[in-house]
Amino acid sequence: MSWYRIYRPQTVHDLDSVSVRTALSRILDTGDFSHAYLLAGPKGTGKTSAARILAKVFNCEKNRKAIESFLQDKKIPKKLEEPCNTCASCLAITTGSSMSVLEMDAASNRGIDDIRALRDRIGLAPPDGVISVIIVDEVHMLTTEAFNALLKVLEEPPAHVVFILATTDPQKMPATVVSRCTLISYKKATSEELVAKLHSIAKNEKIEVGSDILTRIAIVADGSFRDGVKLFEQIAQGKKKVALDDLESVLPQATNRLSADLLTALLSHDVNAVTTIFSTLQEKGMDGIAFQKETLTIAHGKLVEYAGANDKRLTTVVKLLRAIAVPLEPNVPIAWLPFEIACLEYVVENPKVALVEPTSDPMVVAKPTPTTSAKKEIPLEPAETKVAHKTEEKREPIVEKSVRKTPKEDEKDINLDFSTIQSSWPNVLAKVRSKSAPVEGLLRATRPVGIEGSRVLIEASYQFHKEQLELARNSLVLEEILESVFGQVLRIQVTLGNGGKTVIRSPHNNVSGKVEDEGLIQAAEDAFL
């Protein structure tokens, strides 16, 4: 049997949602209950479980005398007890064999004839209980005629009948029906509630699992207890210890770290890091829609965290979310492509690459320093708002360093002709792609045009490609591949061809609705499409 059925709550105290547990506890404490309840909220939050628990409360042997007294004398019980889950009525409701409880799925029984049959049945006294409980799941699926018939029954039900209506879409219900019910609102489960539920299961199953893994499962479950328990069962069943690799093998879209890396790359305007992350997403076959939702969820969490601060961090997060919160596109060939384009558009506004240290918080970027010691994290500020204080000591710009040959070595002739380079260039591209897909993407918008000494001349059509290929970490990748292909130490020299295509400012309606540079957009298309 599935864990979500084994560990389904059986008493009010066991309910996982704190708000719902509090609402139903009031029914027990006061003994006063309504003839109709409407349980409304997201899927997988325990609406059906709560309905069955209420049915057991009303029919449990512990409450029989109090309920019978209420039906005969209209005397409200002072208090109702939790179901015992051992008497015949409780056991029958738990197993689904009780004649006092009728569960009806409005998605498949949604017509007026179904409600008429229901109306005929509720006139009969419950054969094995005290209260007849009618549970109608997904009640919003009823037709207009069926709702009209249900309304008549709700207005004047028999005293021994309690309706419990459950829905994930209450706004589709007629206001007249809603007004006849006592509303119990459900919300998405919080991460704390989900983690507590999963931790309880792990304890019962004697499974060792870290809180970080349970938290990631909670994020993917998106507020659903049922989805969270099902996912945890899929990962942990048959194991005594759950590791991070187990989570990734079952759910490759659980990319919390990758999402955090993307936010860091976006906030530091690191084009290469952004393209590498999306290449990883594609190569590993990850769920791009889930990746986008997780990235936006983390960013939104930071928006809430910084809301009270009213400082530059808040401005940064608002600007970022405005740029990348594009609609999900599940019906296009590449569903997450608009998200990737929006990320690139955000970055190319300022293509200068910032040097950052990886941190646990994607909204905190380490301040670059010339040495690797004493790394200090500081809150990120938008690049355009940073102003140096007049008395601040002038700092030398930090540049990427690489091992380069001396001028004499650079001028030394090699035993290689240009035709060999041209014929072997597809092989060079293939090897570069295996090592760095972003660098290969940049090279696809260039071409080799000659050789001078030990330097291979490469012509780029756009300034953007030239600047990116001249970065040390990119040029070193290419030079390594050139040495492996041709067996000689070579350097690259990138020139701007075609007269140097310049960026022209003109309106361009892109996915984020902003005006962008057509030259930069064309450059991105040449490099990455």
Short mmCIF file of C-alpha atoms in Angstrom, two decimals:
data_model
loop_
_atom_site.label_atom_id
_atom_site.label_comp_id
_atom_site.label_asym_id
_atom_site.label_seq_id
_atom_site.Cartn_x
_atom_site.Cartn_y
_atom_site.Cartn_z
CA MET A 1 0.00 0.00 0.00
CA SER A 2 1.25 3.50 -0.84
CA TRP A 3 2.67 5.56 1.98
CA TYR A 4 0.22 8.40 1.48
CA ARG A 5 -2.57 5.91 2.29
CA ILE A 6 -0.73 4.22 5.14
CA TYR A 7 0.12 7.55 6.78
CA ARG A 8 -3.20 9.27 6.07
CA PRO A 9 -4.36 11.15 9.20
CA GLN A 10 -6.98 9.26 11.24
CA THR A 11 -7.77 11.84 13.93
CA VAL A 12 -8.11 15.61 14.11
CA HIS A 13 -4.86 15.76 16.07
CA ASP A 14 -3.06 13.93 13.23
CA LEU A 15 -4.03 16.48 10.56
CA ASP A 16 -0.93 17.92 8.90
CA SER A 17 -2.28 21.41 8.17
CA VAL A 18 -2.11 23.55 11.31
CA SER A 19 -4.95 25.89 10.27
CA VAL A 20 -7.34 23.03 9.43
CA ARG A 21 -6.42 21.16 12.59
CA THR A 22 -7.29 24.27 14.60
CA ALA A 23 -10.65 24.71 12.81
CA LEU A 24 -11.75 21.10 13.37
CA SER A 25 -10.53 21.15 16.97
CA ARG A 26 -13.09 23.89 17.64
CA ILE A 27 -15.85 21.47 16.58
CA LEU A 28 -14.59 18.95 19.16
CA ASP A 29 -14.17 21.55 21.90
CA THR A 30 -17.63 23.14 21.46
CA GLY A 31 -19.62 20.08 20.33
CA ASP A 32 -21.41 22.32 17.84
CA PHE A 33 -21.39 21.19 14.22
CA SER A 34 -23.01 22.36 10.98
CA HIS A 35 -25.24 20.49 8.55
CA ALA A 36 -22.88 21.36 5.65
CA TYR A 37 -19.17 22.05 5.31
CA LEU A 38 -17.18 23.28 2.32
CA LEU A 39 -13.52 22.24 2.31
CA ALA A 40 -11.81 24.41 -0.30
CA GLY A 41 -8.15 24.48 -1.23
CA PRO A 42 -5.30 23.11 -3.39
CA LYS A 43 -4.91 19.47 -4.33
CA GLY A 44 -3.18 17.06 -2.01
CA THR A 45 -3.69 19.10 1.16
CA GLY A 46 -5.92 16.60 3.02
CA LYS A 47 -9.52 17.60 2.25
CA THR A 48 -10.81 14.02 1.83
CA SER A 49 -8.91 12.87 4.92
CA ALA A 50 -10.52 15.64 7.00
CA ALA A 51 -13.97 14.73 5.63
CA ARG A 52 -13.55 11.08 6.69
CA ILE A 53 -12.28 12.12 10.13
CA LEU A 54 -15.40 14.26 10.62
CA ALA A 55 -17.55 11.32 9.55
CA LYS A 56 -15.86 9.17 12.22
CA VAL A 57 -16.33 11.88 14.87
CA PHE A 58 -20.08 11.97 14.16
CA ASN A 59 -20.48 8.16 14.22
CA CYS A 60 -17.86 6.96 16.75
CA GLU A 61 -19.21 4.95 19.69
CA LYS A 62 -17.58 7.47 22.04
CA ASN A 63 -19.88 10.22 20.70
CA ARG A 64 -23.02 8.14 19.99
CA LYS A 65 -24.99 9.15 23.10
CA ALA A 66 -24.20 12.84 22.69
CA ILE A 67 -25.17 12.81 18.99
CA GLU A 68 -28.40 10.86 19.63
CA SER A 69 -29.33 13.32 22.38
CA PHE A 70 -28.76 16.16 19.93
CA LEU A 71 -31.01 14.55 17.29
CA GLN A 72 -33.82 13.90 19.76
CA ASP A 73 -33.72 16.95 22.04
CA LYS A 74 -31.73 19.44 19.91
CA LYS A 75 -29.33 19.70 22.83
CA ILE A 76 -25.86 20.60 21.56
CA PRO A 77 -23.16 18.36 23.09
CA LYS A 78 -20.74 20.09 25.40
CA LYS A 79 -17.85 18.36 23.74
CA LEU A 80 -17.08 15.71 21.14
CA GLU A 81 -14.27 13.19 21.42
CA GLU A 82 -11.62 12.23 18.89
CA PRO A 83 -12.59 9.08 16.95
CA CYS A 84 -11.34 5.94 18.67
CA ASN A 85 -10.53 4.16 15.37
CA THR A 86 -11.30 0.83 17.09
CA CYS A 87 -15.13 0.66 17.16
CA ALA A 88 -17.13 -0.92 14.33
CA SER A 89 -18.22 2.47 12.88
CA CYS A 90 -14.68 3.91 12.81
CA LEU A 91 -13.22 0.77 11.25
CA ALA A 92 -15.94 0.66 8.58
CA ILE A 93 -15.33 4.31 7.63
CA THR A 94 -11.56 3.73 7.53
CA THR A 95 -11.95 0.76 5.18
CA GLY A 96 -14.61 2.49 3.07
CA SER A 97 -17.35 -0.05 3.84
CA SER A 98 -19.59 2.08 6.05
CA MET A 99 -23.25 2.37 5.00
CA SER A 100 -23.44 5.69 6.87
CA VAL A 101 -20.92 7.44 4.64
CA LEU A 102 -21.43 8.07 0.94
CA GLU A 103 -18.51 9.38 -1.09
CA MET A 104 -19.42 10.81 -4.47
CA ASP A 105 -17.05 12.07 -7.17
CA ALA A 106 -18.70 15.02 -8.88
CA ALA A 107 -16.25 14.81 -11.78
CA SER A 108 -17.94 11.61 -12.98
CA ASN A 109 -21.36 11.99 -11.30
CA ARG A 110 -22.14 15.57 -12.17
CA GLY A 111 -25.68 15.53 -13.55
CA ILE A 112 -29.06 16.36 -12.07
CA ASP A 113 -30.05 12.67 -11.99
CA ASP A 114 -27.11 11.92 -9.68
CA ILE A 115 -28.24 14.60 -7.23
CA ARG A 116 -31.85 13.36 -7.40
CA ALA A 117 -30.68 9.85 -6.50
CA LEU A 118 -28.70 11.36 -3.66
CA ARG A 119 -31.78 13.25 -2.44
CA ASP A 120 -33.81 10.03 -2.37
CA ARG A 121 -31.13 8.23 -0.36
CA ILE A 122 -30.64 10.80 2.39
CA GLY A 123 -34.21 10.40 3.52
CA LEU A 124 -33.28 7.01 5.00
CA ALA A 125 -31.76 6.69 8.45
CA PRO A 126 -28.13 5.41 8.51
CA PRO A 127 -28.14 1.63 9.01
CA ASP A 128 -24.87 1.35 10.95
CA GLY A 129 -24.32 4.79 12.45
CA VAL A 130 -25.94 7.91 13.84
CA ILE A 131 -25.23 10.55 11.18
CA SER A 132 -25.36 10.06 7.42
CA VAL A 133 -22.33 11.85 5.98
CA ILE A 134 -22.39 12.76 2.27
CA ILE A 135 -18.92 13.58 0.91
CA VAL A 136 -18.96 15.18 -2.55
CA ASP A 137 -15.45 15.53 -4.00
CA GLU A 138 -14.64 18.11 -6.71
CA VAL A 139 -18.11 19.56 -6.22
CA HIS A 140 -17.37 22.47 -8.58
CA MET A 141 -17.71 19.99 -11.49
CA LEU A 142 -21.50 19.71 -11.05
CA THR A 143 -23.69 21.11 -13.80
CA THR A 144 -25.86 24.18 -13.22
CA GLU A 145 -28.99 22.01 -12.98
CA ALA A 146 -27.28 19.69 -10.50
CA PHE A 147 -26.23 22.65 -8.35
CA ASN A 148 -29.83 23.89 -8.30
CA ALA A 149 -31.00 20.48 -7.12
CA LEU A 150 -28.24 20.32 -4.50
CA LEU A 151 -29.15 23.79 -3.23
CA LYS A 152 -32.68 22.62 -2.42
CA VAL A 153 -31.32 19.70 -0.39
CA LEU A 154 -28.81 21.93 1.45
CA GLU A 155 -31.51 24.40 2.49
CA GLU A 156 -33.60 21.87 4.42
CA PRO A 157 -31.65 18.64 4.98
CA PRO A 158 -32.83 15.95 7.40
CA ALA A 159 -31.40 16.34 10.90
CA HIS A 160 -29.34 13.15 10.61
CA VAL A 161 -27.49 14.29 7.46
CA VAL A 162 -24.23 16.23 7.21
CA PHE A 163 -22.87 17.32 3.81
CA ILE A 164 -19.12 17.72 3.34
CA LEU A 165 -18.29 19.28 -0.01
CA ALA A 166 -14.68 19.37 -1.22
CA THR A 167 -13.27 21.43 -4.08
CA THR A 168 -10.04 22.73 -5.54
CA ASP A 169 -11.86 25.51 -7.41
CA PRO A 170 -14.44 27.21 -5.14
CA GLN A 171 -14.85 30.24 -7.41
CA LYS A 172 -16.68 28.01 -9.91
CA MET A 173 -19.38 27.24 -7.35
CA PRO A 174 -22.63 29.25 -7.14
CA ALA A 175 -22.57 31.76 -4.29
CA THR A 176 -25.93 30.45 -3.11
CA VAL A 177 -24.45 26.99 -2.46
CA VAL A 178 -21.35 28.40 -0.76
CA SER A 179 -23.49 30.52 1.54
CA ARG A 180 -25.26 27.41 2.90
CA CYS A 181 -21.97 25.85 4.03
CA THR A 182 -19.47 26.40 6.79
CA LEU A 183 -16.26 27.18 4.93
CA ILE A 184 -12.95 25.61 5.96
CA SER A 185 -10.21 27.08 3.79
CA TYR A 186 -7.10 25.15 2.91
CA LYS A 187 -3.80 26.65 1.85
CA LYS A 188 -0.76 25.08 0.27
CA ALA A 189 1.28 23.25 2.86
CA THR A 190 4.26 25.21 4.12
CA SER A 191 7.75 23.77 3.81
CA GLU A 192 7.83 23.34 7.59
CA GLU A 193 4.58 21.31 7.56
CA LEU A 194 5.77 19.14 4.69
CA VAL A 195 9.18 18.52 6.24
CA ALA A 196 7.51 17.60 9.56
CA LYS A 197 5.26 15.11 7.75
CA LEU A 198 8.16 13.54 5.85
CA HIS A 199 10.34 13.43 8.96
CA SER A 200 7.57 11.55 10.80
CA ILE A 201 7.37 8.99 7.99
CA ALA A 202 11.15 8.60 7.92
CA LYS A 203 11.15 7.98 11.67
CA ASN A 204 8.43 5.32 11.39
CA GLU A 205 10.17 3.65 8.43
CA LYS A 206 13.56 3.89 10.21
CA ILE A 207 15.11 5.78 7.29
CA GLU A 208 18.05 8.14 7.78
CA VAL A 209 17.60 11.29 5.70
CA GLY A 210 18.93 14.84 6.00
CA SER A 211 16.72 17.89 6.47
CA ASP A 212 18.19 19.44 3.30
CA ILE A 213 16.83 16.55 1.19
CA LEU A 214 13.41 16.74 2.86
CA THR A 215 13.35 20.49 2.21
CA ARG A 216 14.09 19.97 -1.49
CA ILE A 217 11.32 17.38 -1.72
CA ALA A 218 8.98 19.89 -0.05
CA ILE A 219 9.88 22.53 -2.66
CA VAL A 220 9.17 20.16 -5.55
CA ALA A 221 5.89 19.00 -3.94
CA ASP A 222 4.67 22.61 -4.23
CA GLY A 223 2.47 22.58 -1.13
CA SER A 224 0.92 19.13 -1.65
CA PHE A 225 1.21 16.61 1.19
CA ARG A 226 0.21 13.77 -1.14
CA ASP A 227 2.80 14.67 -3.80
CA GLY A 228 5.51 15.10 -1.18
CA VAL A 229 4.82 11.72 0.43
CA LYS A 230 4.63 9.95 -2.96
CA LEU A 231 7.94 11.47 -4.02
CA PHE A 232 9.61 10.57 -0.74
CA GLU A 233 8.34 7.00 -1.07
CA GLN A 234 9.71 6.76 -4.60
CA ILE A 235 13.13 7.93 -3.40
CA ALA A 236 13.41 6.18 -0.04
CA GLN A 237 11.48 2.91 -0.24
CA GLY A 238 13.76 -0.06 0.39
CA LYS A 239 16.61 2.13 1.66
CA LYS A 240 17.95 2.68 5.15
CA LYS A 241 19.66 5.95 4.22
CA VAL A 242 18.78 8.53 1.58
CA ALA A 243 21.52 10.60 -0.05
CA LEU A 244 21.38 13.55 -2.42
CA ASP A 245 22.23 11.28 -5.37
CA ASP A 246 19.07 9.26 -4.69
CA LEU A 247 17.00 12.42 -5.03
CA GLU A 248 18.68 13.48 -8.28
CA SER A 249 18.38 9.99 -9.82
CA VAL A 250 14.63 9.85 -9.23
CA LEU A 251 13.88 13.50 -9.80
CA PRO A 252 16.40 15.19 -12.12
CA GLN A 253 14.29 18.35 -12.16
CA ALA A 254 15.00 18.91 -8.45
CA THR A 255 17.70 21.42 -9.36
CA ASN A 256 17.79 23.70 -6.34
CA ARG A 257 21.54 24.23 -6.60
CA LEU A 258 21.38 24.79 -10.35
CA SER A 259 18.64 27.38 -9.85
CA ALA A 260 20.73 29.14 -7.22
CA ASP A 261 23.70 29.11 -9.62
CA LEU A 262 21.55 30.65 -12.35
CA LEU A 263 20.46 33.50 -10.07
CA THR A 264 24.08 34.16 -9.11
CA ALA A 265 25.07 34.21 -12.80
CA LEU A 266 22.21 36.57 -13.67
CA LEU A 267 22.98 38.98 -10.86
CA SER A 268 26.67 39.08 -11.79
CA HIS A 269 25.85 39.40 -15.55
CA ASP A 270 27.91 36.30 -16.37
CA VAL A 271 26.87 35.32 -19.92
CA ASN A 272 29.04 32.21 -20.01
CA ALA A 273 27.68 30.86 -16.74
CA VAL A 274 24.08 31.39 -17.89
CA THR A 275 24.63 29.58 -21.19
CA THR A 276 26.50 26.75 -19.44
CA ILE A 277 23.61 26.23 -17.01
CA PHE A 278 21.05 26.01 -19.80
CA SER A 279 23.34 23.65 -21.73
CA THR A 280 23.47 21.44 -18.62
CA LEU A 281 19.69 21.62 -18.38
CA GLN A 282 19.36 20.37 -21.96
CA GLU A 283 22.12 17.75 -21.86
CA LYS A 284 20.80 16.10 -18.69
CA GLY A 285 17.23 16.12 -19.95
CA MET A 286 15.97 18.07 -16.95
CA ASP A 287 12.44 19.42 -16.70
CA GLY A 288 12.81 23.02 -17.86
CA ILE A 289 9.38 24.08 -16.58
CA ALA A 290 10.17 22.76 -13.08
CA PHE A 291 13.58 24.45 -13.27
CA GLN A 292 11.98 27.79 -14.14
CA LYS A 293 9.42 27.48 -11.33
CA GLU A 294 12.11 26.62 -8.81
CA THR A 295 14.29 29.55 -9.91
CA LEU A 296 11.37 31.97 -9.63
CA THR A 297 10.40 30.47 -6.26
CA ILE A 298 13.87 31.13 -4.84
CA ALA A 299 13.92 34.67 -6.26
CA HIS A 300 10.43 35.36 -4.91
CA GLY A 301 11.53 34.14 -1.49
CA LYS A 302 14.29 36.73 -1.56
CA LEU A 303 11.79 39.38 -2.66
CA VAL A 304 9.71 38.65 0.44
CA GLU A 305 12.82 38.57 2.64
CA TYR A 306 14.07 41.95 1.40
CA ALA A 307 10.61 43.60 1.30
CA GLY A 308 11.06 45.20 4.71
CA ALA A 309 14.64 46.27 4.06
CA ASN A 310 13.84 48.85 1.37
CA ASP A 311 17.45 48.84 0.20
CA LYS A 312 19.34 48.21 -3.05
CA ARG A 313 18.94 44.43 -2.76
CA LEU A 314 15.18 44.82 -3.04
CA THR A 315 15.56 46.96 -6.18
CA THR A 316 17.85 44.33 -7.68
CA VAL A 317 15.45 41.43 -7.05
CA VAL A 318 12.45 43.38 -8.37
CA LYS A 319 14.32 44.23 -11.56
CA LEU A 320 15.42 40.61 -11.98
CA LEU A 321 11.95 39.15 -11.46
CA ARG A 322 10.42 41.69 -13.83
CA ALA A 323 12.86 40.54 -16.50
CA ILE A 324 12.69 36.74 -16.13
CA ALA A 325 9.13 36.09 -14.91
CA VAL A 326 7.94 35.21 -18.40
CA PRO A 327 4.90 32.93 -18.95
CA LEU A 328 5.45 29.18 -18.92
CA GLU A 329 5.00 27.73 -22.40
CA PRO A 330 4.15 24.01 -22.08
CA ASN A 331 2.79 23.75 -25.62
CA VAL A 332 5.82 24.95 -27.57
CA PRO A 333 8.58 22.60 -28.81
CA ILE A 334 11.04 23.88 -26.19
CA ALA A 335 8.84 24.92 -23.28
CA TRP A 336 11.52 26.80 -21.34
CA LEU A 337 13.04 28.65 -24.34
CA PRO A 338 11.27 31.97 -23.52
CA PHE A 339 12.77 31.74 -20.04
CA GLU A 340 16.27 31.19 -21.45
CA ILE A 341 15.88 34.12 -23.85
CA ALA A 342 14.64 36.36 -21.03
CA CYS A 343 17.69 35.42 -18.93
CA LEU A 344 20.07 36.20 -21.81
CA GLU A 345 18.30 39.51 -22.45
CA TYR A 346 18.72 40.46 -18.81
CA VAL A 347 22.43 39.62 -18.91
CA VAL A 348 23.36 41.28 -22.21
CA GLU A 349 22.09 44.62 -20.92
CA ASN A 350 25.49 44.70 -19.22
CA PRO A 351 27.66 41.93 -20.73
CA LYS A 352 30.60 42.70 -18.47
CA VAL A 353 31.38 39.54 -16.52
CA ALA A 354 31.72 39.99 -12.76
CA LEU A 355 34.04 37.68 -10.84
CA VAL A 356 32.07 36.11 -7.99
CA GLU A 357 32.68 33.40 -5.47
CA PRO A 358 30.04 30.67 -5.12
CA THR A 359 27.87 31.13 -2.04
CA SER A 360 25.00 29.31 -0.41
CA ASP A 361 22.75 32.31 -0.98
CA PRO A 362 22.10 33.15 -4.64
CA MET A 363 21.27 36.73 -3.68
CA VAL A 364 24.62 37.28 -1.95
CA VAL A 365 27.67 37.69 -4.16
CA ALA A 366 31.19 37.55 -2.83
CA LYS A 367 33.26 40.67 -3.27
CA PRO A 368 36.15 39.90 -5.67
CA THR A 369 39.62 40.22 -4.20
CA PRO A 370 43.08 39.69 -5.71
CA THR A 371 43.77 36.77 -3.36
CA THR A 372 41.86 33.63 -2.46
CA SER A 373 42.13 34.15 1.28
CA ALA A 374 39.72 35.99 3.56
CA LYS A 375 36.75 35.78 1.22
CA LYS A 376 34.02 38.07 2.48
CA GLU A 377 30.38 38.03 1.38
CA ILE A 378 28.53 41.26 0.88
CA PRO A 379 24.94 41.94 -0.21
CA LEU A 380 24.61 42.44 -3.92
CA GLU A 381 23.99 45.95 -5.20
CA PRO A 382 22.94 46.79 -8.76
CA ALA A 383 26.01 47.59 -10.86
CA GLU A 384 24.48 50.80 -12.12
CA THR A 385 23.95 52.18 -8.58
CA LYS A 386 27.43 51.60 -7.24
CA VAL A 387 29.24 54.91 -6.71
CA ALA A 388 32.75 55.08 -5.29
CA HIS A 389 33.21 57.33 -2.26
CA LYS A 390 35.49 60.27 -2.86
CA THR A 391 37.86 59.18 -0.11
CA GLU A 392 37.88 55.53 -1.12
CA GLU A 393 41.25 54.18 -2.11
CA LYS A 394 41.57 53.64 -5.85
CA ARG A 395 41.73 49.98 -6.73
CA GLU A 396 43.34 48.32 -9.67
CA PRO A 397 40.85 46.54 -11.94
CA ILE A 398 40.73 42.79 -11.51
CA VAL A 399 41.45 40.93 -14.72
CA GLU A 400 41.54 37.29 -15.57
CA LYS A 401 45.05 35.86 -15.57
CA SER A 402 46.36 33.09 -17.72
CA VAL A 403 49.68 31.60 -18.65
CA ARG A 404 50.81 33.21 -21.91
CA LYS A 405 53.84 32.76 -24.10
CA THR A 406 56.45 35.48 -24.37
CA PRO A 407 56.45 37.70 -27.48
CA LYS A 408 59.38 35.73 -28.89
CA GLU A 409 57.56 32.45 -28.48
CA ASP A 410 54.49 33.99 -30.04
CA GLU A 411 56.38 35.11 -33.12
CA LYS A 412 58.05 31.70 -33.65
CA ASP A 413 57.00 30.01 -36.88
CA ILE A 414 55.34 26.61 -36.72
CA ASN A 415 55.09 23.73 -39.16
CA LEU A 416 51.43 24.19 -40.03
CA ASP A 417 49.58 25.67 -43.01
CA PHE A 418 46.24 27.42 -43.04
CA SER A 419 44.54 24.81 -45.25
CA THR A 420 45.13 22.19 -42.54
CA ILE A 421 43.45 24.44 -39.99
CA GLN A 422 40.46 25.00 -42.31
CA SER A 423 39.95 21.30 -43.02
CA SER A 424 40.30 20.36 -39.35
CA TRP A 425 38.07 23.16 -38.00
CA PRO A 426 34.90 20.96 -37.68
CA ASN A 427 36.95 18.57 -35.54
CA VAL A 428 38.10 21.51 -33.43
CA LEU A 429 34.49 22.61 -32.89
CA ALA A 430 33.43 19.10 -31.90
CA LYS A 431 36.21 18.83 -29.31
CA VAL A 432 35.46 22.30 -27.95
CA ARG A 433 31.80 21.40 -27.54
CA SER A 434 32.69 18.30 -25.51
CA LYS A 435 34.61 20.53 -23.12
CA SER A 436 32.56 23.76 -23.16
CA ALA A 437 29.30 24.13 -25.07
CA PRO A 438 29.17 27.94 -24.55
CA VAL A 439 32.62 28.41 -26.13
CA GLU A 440 31.59 26.21 -29.06
CA GLY A 441 28.45 28.35 -29.40
CA LEU A 442 30.59 31.48 -29.65
CA LEU A 443 32.90 29.86 -32.22
CA ARG A 444 29.99 28.99 -34.49
CA ALA A 445 29.61 32.70 -35.21
CA THR A 446 33.31 33.01 -36.18
CA ARG A 447 35.68 31.58 -38.77
CA PRO A 448 39.44 31.05 -39.07
CA VAL A 449 40.95 33.48 -41.58
CA GLY A 450 44.68 32.91 -41.39
CA ILE A 451 47.82 32.05 -39.44
CA GLU A 452 50.69 34.30 -38.35
CA GLY A 453 53.58 32.57 -36.62
CA SER A 454 52.00 30.57 -33.80
CA ARG A 455 48.82 32.66 -33.82
CA VAL A 456 45.60 31.42 -35.42
CA LEU A 457 43.58 34.38 -36.66
CA ILE A 458 39.84 34.13 -36.04
CA GLU A 459 37.32 36.58 -37.43
CA ALA A 460 34.20 37.41 -35.37
CA SER A 461 31.16 39.14 -36.83
CA TYR A 462 30.18 40.91 -33.61
CA GLN A 463 32.04 42.76 -30.91
CA PHE A 464 30.22 40.63 -28.32
CA HIS A 465 31.77 37.39 -29.64
CA LYS A 466 35.21 38.98 -29.86
CA GLU A 467 35.13 40.16 -26.25
CA GLN A 468 33.89 36.80 -24.97
CA LEU A 469 36.48 34.75 -26.86
CA GLU A 470 39.25 37.03 -25.62
CA LEU A 471 38.39 36.22 -22.01
CA ALA A 472 41.16 34.05 -20.59
CA ARG A 473 38.95 31.18 -19.51
CA ASN A 474 37.45 30.90 -23.01
CA SER A 475 40.63 31.42 -25.04
CA LEU A 476 42.49 28.85 -22.94
CA VAL A 477 39.83 26.24 -23.69
CA LEU A 478 40.24 26.83 -27.42
CA GLU A 479 44.05 26.91 -27.27
CA GLU A 480 44.08 23.60 -25.37
CA ILE A 481 41.95 21.98 -28.07
CA LEU A 482 44.11 23.44 -30.85
CA GLU A 483 47.21 21.94 -29.24
CA SER A 484 45.53 18.53 -28.90
CA VAL A 485 44.35 18.56 -32.54
CA PHE A 486 47.50 19.92 -34.24
CA GLY A 487 50.16 18.77 -31.76
CA GLN A 488 51.66 22.26 -31.52
CA VAL A 489 51.36 25.16 -29.09
CA LEU A 490 49.08 27.74 -30.70
CA ARG A 491 47.53 31.00 -29.61
CA ILE A 492 44.43 32.70 -30.96
CA GLN A 493 43.95 36.26 -32.09
CA VAL A 494 40.37 37.43 -32.59
CA THR A 495 39.60 40.19 -35.04
CA LEU A 496 36.34 41.94 -35.86
CA GLY A 497 35.21 41.20 -39.41
CA ASN A 498 32.51 42.45 -41.77
CA GLY A 499 33.50 45.98 -41.05
CA GLY A 500 32.59 45.44 -37.40
CA LYS A 501 28.84 44.99 -36.99
CA THR A 502 27.70 47.63 -34.60
CA VAL A 503 24.78 47.60 -32.25
CA ILE A 504 21.86 49.68 -33.54
CA ARG A 505 19.24 50.93 -31.11
CA SER A 506 15.78 50.22 -32.42
CA PRO A 507 12.50 48.96 -30.97
CA HIS A 508 12.32 45.20 -30.73
CA ASN A 509 9.32 43.41 -29.23
CA ASN A 510 10.81 40.51 -27.34
CA VAL A 511 9.34 38.00 -24.93
CA SER A 512 9.81 40.26 -21.93
CA GLY A 513 8.21 43.26 -23.62
CA LYS A 514 11.32 45.47 -23.35
CA VAL A 515 13.19 47.45 -25.99
CA GLU A 516 16.50 45.75 -26.68
CA ASP A 517 19.50 45.96 -29.00
CA GLU A 518 18.90 44.11 -32.26
CA GLY A 519 22.64 43.62 -32.67
CA LEU A 520 22.96 41.86 -29.33
CA ILE A 521 19.88 39.75 -30.03
CA GLN A 522 21.29 38.71 -33.41
CA ALA A 523 24.61 37.95 -31.74
CA ALA A 524 22.90 35.69 -29.22
CA GLU A 525 20.99 33.93 -32.01
CA ASP A 526 24.19 33.34 -33.97
CA ALA A 527 25.96 31.96 -30.92
CA PHE A 528 23.33 29.83 -29.28
CA LEU A 529 20.76 28.80 -31.88
#
